[in-house]
XYZ file of C-alpha atoms in Angstrom:
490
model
C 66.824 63.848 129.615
C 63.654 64.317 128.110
C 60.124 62.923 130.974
C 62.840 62.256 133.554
C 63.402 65.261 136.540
C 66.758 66.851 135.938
C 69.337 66.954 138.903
C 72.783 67.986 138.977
C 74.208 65.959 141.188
C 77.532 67.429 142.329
C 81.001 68.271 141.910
C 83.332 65.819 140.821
C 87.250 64.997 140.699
C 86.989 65.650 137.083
C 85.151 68.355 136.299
C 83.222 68.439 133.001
C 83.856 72.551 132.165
C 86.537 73.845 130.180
C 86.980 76.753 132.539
C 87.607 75.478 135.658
C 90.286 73.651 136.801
C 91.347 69.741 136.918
C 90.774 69.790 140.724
C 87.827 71.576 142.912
C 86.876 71.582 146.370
C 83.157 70.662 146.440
C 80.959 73.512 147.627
C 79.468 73.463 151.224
C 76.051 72.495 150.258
C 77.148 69.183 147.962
C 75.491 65.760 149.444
C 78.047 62.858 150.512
C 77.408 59.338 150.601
C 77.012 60.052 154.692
C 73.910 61.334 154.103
C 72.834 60.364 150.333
C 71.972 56.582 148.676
C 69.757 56.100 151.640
C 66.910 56.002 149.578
C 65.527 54.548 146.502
C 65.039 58.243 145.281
C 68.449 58.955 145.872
C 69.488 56.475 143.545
C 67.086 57.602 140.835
C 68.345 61.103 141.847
C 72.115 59.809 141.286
C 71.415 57.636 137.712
C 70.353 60.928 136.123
C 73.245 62.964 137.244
C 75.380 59.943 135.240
C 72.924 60.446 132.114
C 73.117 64.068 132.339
C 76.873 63.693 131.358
C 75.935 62.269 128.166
C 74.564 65.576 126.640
C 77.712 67.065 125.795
C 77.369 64.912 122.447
C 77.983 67.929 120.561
C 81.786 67.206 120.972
C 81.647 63.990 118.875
C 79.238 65.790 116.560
C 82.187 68.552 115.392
C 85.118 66.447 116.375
C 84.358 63.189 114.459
C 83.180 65.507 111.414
C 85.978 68.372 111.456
C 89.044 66.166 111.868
C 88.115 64.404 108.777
C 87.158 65.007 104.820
C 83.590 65.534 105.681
C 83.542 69.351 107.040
C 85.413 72.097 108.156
C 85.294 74.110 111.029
C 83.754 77.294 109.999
C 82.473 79.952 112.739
C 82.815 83.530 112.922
C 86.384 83.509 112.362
C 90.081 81.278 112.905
C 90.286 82.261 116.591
C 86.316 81.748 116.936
C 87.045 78.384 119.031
C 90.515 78.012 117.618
C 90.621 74.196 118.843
C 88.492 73.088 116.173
C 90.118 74.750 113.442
C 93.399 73.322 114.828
C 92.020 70.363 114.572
C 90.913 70.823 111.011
C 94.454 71.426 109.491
C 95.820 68.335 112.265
C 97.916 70.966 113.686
C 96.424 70.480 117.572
C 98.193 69.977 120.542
C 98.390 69.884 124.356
C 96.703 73.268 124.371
C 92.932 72.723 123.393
C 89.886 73.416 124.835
C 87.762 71.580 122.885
C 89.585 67.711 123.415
C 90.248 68.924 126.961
C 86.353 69.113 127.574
C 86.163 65.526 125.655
C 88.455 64.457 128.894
C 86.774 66.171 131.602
C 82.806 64.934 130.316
C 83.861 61.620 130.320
C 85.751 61.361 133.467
C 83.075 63.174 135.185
C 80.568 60.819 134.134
C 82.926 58.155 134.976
C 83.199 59.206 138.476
C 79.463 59.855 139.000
C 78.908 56.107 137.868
C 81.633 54.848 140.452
C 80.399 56.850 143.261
C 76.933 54.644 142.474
C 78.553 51.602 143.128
C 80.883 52.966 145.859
C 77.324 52.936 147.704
C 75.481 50.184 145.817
C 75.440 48.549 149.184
C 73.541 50.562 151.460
C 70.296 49.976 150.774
C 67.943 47.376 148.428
C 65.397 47.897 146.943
C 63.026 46.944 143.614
C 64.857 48.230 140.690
C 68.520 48.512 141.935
C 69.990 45.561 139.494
C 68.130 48.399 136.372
C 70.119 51.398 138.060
C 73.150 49.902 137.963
C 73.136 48.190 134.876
C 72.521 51.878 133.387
C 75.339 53.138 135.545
C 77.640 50.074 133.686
C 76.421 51.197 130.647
C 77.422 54.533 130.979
C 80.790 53.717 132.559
C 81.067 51.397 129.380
C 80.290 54.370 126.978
C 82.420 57.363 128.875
C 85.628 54.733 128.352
C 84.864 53.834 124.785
C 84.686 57.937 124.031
C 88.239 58.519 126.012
C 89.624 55.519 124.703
C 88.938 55.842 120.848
C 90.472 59.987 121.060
C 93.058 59.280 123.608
C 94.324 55.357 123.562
C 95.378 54.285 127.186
C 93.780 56.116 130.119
C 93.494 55.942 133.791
C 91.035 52.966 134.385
C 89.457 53.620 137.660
C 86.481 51.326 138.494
C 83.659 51.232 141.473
C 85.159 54.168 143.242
C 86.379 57.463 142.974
C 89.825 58.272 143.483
C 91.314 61.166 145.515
C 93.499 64.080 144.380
C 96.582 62.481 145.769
C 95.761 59.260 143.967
C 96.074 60.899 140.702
C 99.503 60.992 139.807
C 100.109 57.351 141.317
C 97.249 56.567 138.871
C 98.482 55.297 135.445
C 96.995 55.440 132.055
C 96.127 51.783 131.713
C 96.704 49.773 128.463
C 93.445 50.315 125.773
C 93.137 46.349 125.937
C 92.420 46.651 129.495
C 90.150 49.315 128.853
C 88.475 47.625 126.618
C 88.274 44.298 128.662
C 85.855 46.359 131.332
C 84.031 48.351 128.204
C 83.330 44.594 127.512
C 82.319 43.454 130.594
C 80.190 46.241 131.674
C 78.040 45.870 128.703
C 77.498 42.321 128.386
C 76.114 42.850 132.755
C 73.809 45.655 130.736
C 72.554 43.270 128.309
C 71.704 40.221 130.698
C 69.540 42.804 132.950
C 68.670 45.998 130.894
C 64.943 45.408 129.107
C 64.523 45.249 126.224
C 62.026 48.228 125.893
C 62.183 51.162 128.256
C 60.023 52.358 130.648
C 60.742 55.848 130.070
C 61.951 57.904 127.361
C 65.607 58.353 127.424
C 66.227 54.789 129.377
C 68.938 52.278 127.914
C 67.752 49.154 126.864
C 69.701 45.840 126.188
C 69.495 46.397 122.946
C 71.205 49.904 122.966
C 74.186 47.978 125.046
C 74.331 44.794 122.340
C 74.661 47.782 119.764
C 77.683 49.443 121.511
C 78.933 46.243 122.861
C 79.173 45.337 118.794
C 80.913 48.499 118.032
C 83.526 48.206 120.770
C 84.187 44.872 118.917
C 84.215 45.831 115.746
C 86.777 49.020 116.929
C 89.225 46.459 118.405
C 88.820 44.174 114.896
C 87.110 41.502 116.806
C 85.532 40.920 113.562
C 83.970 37.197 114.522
C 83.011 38.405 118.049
C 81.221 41.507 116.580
C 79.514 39.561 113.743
C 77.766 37.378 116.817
C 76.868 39.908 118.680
C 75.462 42.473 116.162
C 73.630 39.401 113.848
C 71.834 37.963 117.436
C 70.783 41.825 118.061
C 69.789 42.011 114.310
C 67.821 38.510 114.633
C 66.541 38.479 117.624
C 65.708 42.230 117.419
C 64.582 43.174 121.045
C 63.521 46.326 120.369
C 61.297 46.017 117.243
C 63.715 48.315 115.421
C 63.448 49.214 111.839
C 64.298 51.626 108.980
C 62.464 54.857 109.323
C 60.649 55.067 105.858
C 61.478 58.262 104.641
C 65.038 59.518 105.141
C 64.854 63.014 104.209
C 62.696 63.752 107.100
C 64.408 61.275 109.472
C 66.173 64.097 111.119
C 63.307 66.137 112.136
C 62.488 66.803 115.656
C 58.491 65.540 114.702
C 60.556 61.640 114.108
C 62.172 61.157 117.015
C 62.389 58.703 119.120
C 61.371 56.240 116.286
C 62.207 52.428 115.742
C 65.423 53.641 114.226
C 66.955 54.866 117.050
C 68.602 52.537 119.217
C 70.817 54.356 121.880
C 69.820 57.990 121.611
C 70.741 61.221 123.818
C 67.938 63.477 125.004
C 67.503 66.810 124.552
C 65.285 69.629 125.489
C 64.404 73.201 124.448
C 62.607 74.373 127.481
C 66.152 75.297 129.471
C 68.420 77.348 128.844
C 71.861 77.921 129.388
C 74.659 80.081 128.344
C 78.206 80.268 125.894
C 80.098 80.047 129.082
C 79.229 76.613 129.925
C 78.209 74.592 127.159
C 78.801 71.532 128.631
C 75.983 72.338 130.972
C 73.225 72.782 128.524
C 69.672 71.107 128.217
C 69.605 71.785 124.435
C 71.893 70.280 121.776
C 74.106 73.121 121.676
C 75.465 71.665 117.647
C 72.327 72.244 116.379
C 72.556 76.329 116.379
C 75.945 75.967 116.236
C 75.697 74.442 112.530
C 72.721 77.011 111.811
C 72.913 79.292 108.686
C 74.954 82.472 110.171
C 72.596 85.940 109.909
C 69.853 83.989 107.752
C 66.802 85.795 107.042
C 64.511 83.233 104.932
C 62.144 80.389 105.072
C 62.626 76.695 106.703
C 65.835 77.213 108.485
C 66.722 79.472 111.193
C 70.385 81.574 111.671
C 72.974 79.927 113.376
C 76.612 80.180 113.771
C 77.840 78.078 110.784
C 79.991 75.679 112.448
C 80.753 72.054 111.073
C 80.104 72.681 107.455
C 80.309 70.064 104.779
C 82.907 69.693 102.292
C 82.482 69.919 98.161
C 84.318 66.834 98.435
C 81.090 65.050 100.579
C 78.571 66.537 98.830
C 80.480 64.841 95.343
C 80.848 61.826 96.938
C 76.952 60.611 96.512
C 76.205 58.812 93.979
C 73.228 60.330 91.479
C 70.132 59.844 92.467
C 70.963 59.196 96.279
C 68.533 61.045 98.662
C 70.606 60.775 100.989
C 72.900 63.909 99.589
C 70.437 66.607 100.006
C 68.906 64.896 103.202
C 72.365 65.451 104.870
C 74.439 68.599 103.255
C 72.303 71.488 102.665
C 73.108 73.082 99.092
C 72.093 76.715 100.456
C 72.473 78.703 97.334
C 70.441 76.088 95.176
C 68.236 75.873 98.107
C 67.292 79.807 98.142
C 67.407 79.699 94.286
C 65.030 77.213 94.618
C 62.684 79.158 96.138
C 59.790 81.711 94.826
C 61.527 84.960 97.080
C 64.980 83.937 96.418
C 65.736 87.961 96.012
C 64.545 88.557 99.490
C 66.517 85.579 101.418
C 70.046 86.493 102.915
C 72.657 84.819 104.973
C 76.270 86.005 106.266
C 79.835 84.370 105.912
C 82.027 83.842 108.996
C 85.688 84.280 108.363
C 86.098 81.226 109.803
C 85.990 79.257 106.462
C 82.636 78.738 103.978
C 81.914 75.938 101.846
C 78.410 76.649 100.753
C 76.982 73.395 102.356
C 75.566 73.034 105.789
C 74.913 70.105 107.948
C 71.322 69.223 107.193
C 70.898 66.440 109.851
C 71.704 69.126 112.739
C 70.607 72.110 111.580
C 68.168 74.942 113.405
C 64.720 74.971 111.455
C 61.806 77.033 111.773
C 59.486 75.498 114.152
C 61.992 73.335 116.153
C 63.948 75.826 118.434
C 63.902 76.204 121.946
C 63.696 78.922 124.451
C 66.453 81.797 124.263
C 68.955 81.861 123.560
C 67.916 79.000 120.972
C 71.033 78.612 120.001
C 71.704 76.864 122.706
C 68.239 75.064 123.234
C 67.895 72.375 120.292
C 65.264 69.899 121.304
C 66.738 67.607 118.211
C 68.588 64.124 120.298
C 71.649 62.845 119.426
C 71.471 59.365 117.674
C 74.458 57.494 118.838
C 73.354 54.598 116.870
C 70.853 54.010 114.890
C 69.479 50.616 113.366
C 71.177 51.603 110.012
C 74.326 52.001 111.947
C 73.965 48.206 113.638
C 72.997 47.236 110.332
C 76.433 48.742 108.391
C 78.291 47.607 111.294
C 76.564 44.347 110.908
C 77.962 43.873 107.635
C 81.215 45.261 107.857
C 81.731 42.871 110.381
C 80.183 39.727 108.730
C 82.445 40.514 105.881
C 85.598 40.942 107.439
C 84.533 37.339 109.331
C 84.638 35.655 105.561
C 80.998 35.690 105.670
C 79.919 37.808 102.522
C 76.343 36.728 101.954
C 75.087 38.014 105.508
C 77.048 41.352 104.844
C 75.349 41.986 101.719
C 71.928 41.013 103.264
C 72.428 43.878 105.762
C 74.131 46.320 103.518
C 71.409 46.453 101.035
C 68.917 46.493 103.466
C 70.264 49.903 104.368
C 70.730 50.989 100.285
C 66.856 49.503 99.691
C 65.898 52.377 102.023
C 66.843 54.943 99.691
C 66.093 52.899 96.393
C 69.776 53.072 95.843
C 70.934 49.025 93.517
C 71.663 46.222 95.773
C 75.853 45.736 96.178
C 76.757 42.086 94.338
C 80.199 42.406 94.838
C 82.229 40.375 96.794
C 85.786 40.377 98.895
C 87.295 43.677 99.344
C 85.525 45.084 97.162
C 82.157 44.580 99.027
C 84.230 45.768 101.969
C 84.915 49.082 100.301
C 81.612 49.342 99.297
C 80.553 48.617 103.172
C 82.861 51.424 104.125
C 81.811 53.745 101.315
C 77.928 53.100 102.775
C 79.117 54.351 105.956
C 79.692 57.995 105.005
C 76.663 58.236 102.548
C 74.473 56.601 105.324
C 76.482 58.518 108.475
C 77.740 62.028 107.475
C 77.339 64.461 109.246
C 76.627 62.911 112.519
C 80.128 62.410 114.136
C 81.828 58.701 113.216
C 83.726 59.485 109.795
C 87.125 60.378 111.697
C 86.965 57.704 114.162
C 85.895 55.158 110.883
C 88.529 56.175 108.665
C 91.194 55.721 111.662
C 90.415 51.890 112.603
C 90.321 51.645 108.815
C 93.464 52.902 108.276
C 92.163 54.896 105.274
C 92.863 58.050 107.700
C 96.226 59.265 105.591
C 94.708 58.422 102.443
C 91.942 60.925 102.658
C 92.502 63.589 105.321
C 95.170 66.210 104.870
C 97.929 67.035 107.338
C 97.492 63.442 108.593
C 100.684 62.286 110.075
C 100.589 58.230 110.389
C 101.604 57.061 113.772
C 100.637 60.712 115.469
C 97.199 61.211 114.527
C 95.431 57.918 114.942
C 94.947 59.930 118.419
C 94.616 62.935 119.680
C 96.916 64.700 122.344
C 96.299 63.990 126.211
C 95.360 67.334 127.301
C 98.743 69.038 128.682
C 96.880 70.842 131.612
C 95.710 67.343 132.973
C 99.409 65.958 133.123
C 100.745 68.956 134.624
C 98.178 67.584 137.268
C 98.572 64.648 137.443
C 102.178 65.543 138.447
C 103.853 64.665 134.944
C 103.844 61.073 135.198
C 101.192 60.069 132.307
C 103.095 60.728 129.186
C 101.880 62.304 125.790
C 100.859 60.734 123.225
C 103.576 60.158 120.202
C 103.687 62.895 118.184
C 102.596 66.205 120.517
């Protein structure tokens, strides 16, 4: 996180790299609970190692693009991080690294928020209610991640379980799951403030956002409508509409009244390809960077995550929003006054000719070496045009049109794009349409076109009643002894 001291905490049951294994044996030096939450520092020490779990947003970033019509995979070639392009054609399995580190993140950061309240006891002090109303936040947003790409999952709460708990430990129904996403959020509303003290900090109106969205996932359409129109009218953190979209994605516009619950990044620490998850940076950004590019603006990347002909068609004429989100890169260099002197590679990993120009490495905005891996640019997880779309989609599938158009053209007026009159399911298409010009490229069009059930409709390879999920990684049964089962399907 960005003005707040990093620590690494320690080793966890679940550890958060791809290389290691399920289980580990904490090294000698690791601090226990006999002689750790003794003071308040130690607790401040111990709410950043949960937040530092958050950074591997990258994951969402390629998974909730790749797996749908907005991008393909790309890279240097097929077998250049094979998961992803398995995941591209829906042909993934048991066997991938990539969902296997969405597992392993989460649970880590689950566990680091339990072992907080294993020890919330020990000691009080001034600020202890704000510590571990971040720590249920967190808890809140680790489940809704595992439960959206997996379904039912072990639901441990307030403690940490051993090794030879795990395969007595079942993967609890996502209702349940859901019912403590729920709860832990609406205990982060009543004492999170409504504007932080700190860069980086969650505020209540971050957890009435994703509190909204976990309703809205679940098609708790009247719930989500009330809690997404109070955070829209009562508006606790004097959030707005950036002004000018094309540059809302620059690292000079961050932490803006747009965002609303955002992920920090830095560029001044490095890291390496053998540990992504460990990174400082946002390790997408150079990721999704123009491969061997020798020109103005941007900087060379690895051409990950690139857009689809079929996004770039989808805007409507006239929409900024196209050109602000999927870089054209030939009509881009042929735009320019050296265009003879400006070159870029192709990875045989797949090429479209667009890049993702939300997440992209620029000139001027990289990090320390390597800067691929050193992107200062956050991660919005939502933004105010997000509550906004969410807003409406949910006012309108409550029977309450007028309110969803209110919010939906609130988000079109941005861009000068004509106010939606429409009405029924047509102004819920029209919601859902406003959703990928708004959103692409930033990780939700998978996840949206699943709980929409447009996902068989518009993705190919999508098998209905298989893909809705992905696979529970098969390493992490073996583990746990056999006795969670699959998913259908895998």
């Amino acid at each position: 996180m960005k003005n707040i001291t990093k620590w690494f905490l320690f080793m966890t049951l679940w550890m958060a790299t791809a290389c290691d294994s399920l289980l580990n044996i904490d090294p000698e030096f690791t601090q226990d609970a006999e002689n750790f939450f003794n003071t308040k520092e130690d607790f401040d020490r111990a709410i950043i190692g949960v937040y530092d779990m958050m950074q591997p947003a990258y994951l969402n970033i390629w998974i909730g693009e790749i797996a749908s019509d907005n991008s393909i995979a790309g890279g240097e070639s097929v077998n250049d991080t094979r998961g992803l392009h398995e995941i591209e054609n829906m042909t993934h399995g048991g066997v991938n690294q990539e969902l296997r580190a969405v597992m392993r993140v989460n649970y880590t950061g689950i566990s680091r928020a339990n072992y907080i309240f294993e020890n919330q006891d020990k000691i009080d002090f001034e600020g202890k209610d704000l510590i571990l109303a971040e720590a249920k936040f967190m808890r809140a947003y680790f489940y809704f991640n595992l439960v959206t790409y997996f379904g039912d999952m072990p639901l441990v709460v307030d403690r940490r379980i051993s090794i030879n708990e795990i395969p007595s430990t079942p993967r609890a129904p996502r209702a349940e799951i859901y019912a403590q996403i729920e709860s832990d959020l609406q205990e982060a509303v009543d004492v999170l403030p409504a504007t932080a003290s700190e860069v980086g900090r969650l505020t209540s109106g971050a957890a009435m956002a994703l509190l909204g969205k976990a309703l809205l996932y679940q098609q708790k359409f009247a719930e989500a409508s009330t809690v997404l129109g109070n955070l829209i009218d009562s508006n606790p953190g004097g959030y707005a509409l950036f002004d000018d979209y094309t540059t809302l994605f620059y690292a000079a516009n961050q932490n803006i009244s747009e965002d609303v619950f955002t992920v920090q990044f830095s560029g001044l620490q490095g890291g390496d390809y053998g540990c992504l998850i460990c990174l400082n940076g946002n390790a997408a950004v150079g990721f999704q960077g123009i491969r061997q590019y020798t020109g103005p603006f941007y900087a060379d990347g690895n051409a990950y995550n690139l857009p689809t002909q079929d996004l770039y068609d989808a805007f409507a004429e006239g929409d900024i929003r196209r050109d602000a989100s999927v870089l054209n890169l030939d009509e881009f260099i042929a735009a320019q006054p050296n265009a003879d002197e400006i070159t870029y590679g192709i990875g045989a990993g797949g090429h479209t000719g667009f890049f993702n120009n939300k997440y992209i490495k620029r000139q001027g905005e990289v990090g320390l070496p390597d800067d691929d891996l050193t992107s200062p640019l956050n991660y919005r997880v939502i933004r105010w045009a997000d509550v906004l779309l969410m807003a409406a989609e949910a006012f309108q599938q409550a029977g309450n049109d007028d309110r969803a158009r209110i919010e939906l053209n609130k988000v079109r007026a941005r861009v000068d794009m004509p106010a939606i009159t429409s009405s029924g399911d047509a102004l819920y298409q029209a919601i859902l349409e406003e959703r990928r010009f708004e959103l692409s490229g930033e990780g939700y069009r998978f996840f949206d076109l699943v709980r929409t059930g447009q996902a068989a409709d518009r993705i190919d390879g999508f098998v209905v009643g298989k893909n809705e999920l992905f696979p529970i990684p098969q390493v992490e049964i073996d583990l746990a002894g056999g006795n969670w089962s699959q998913n259908p399907g895998y």
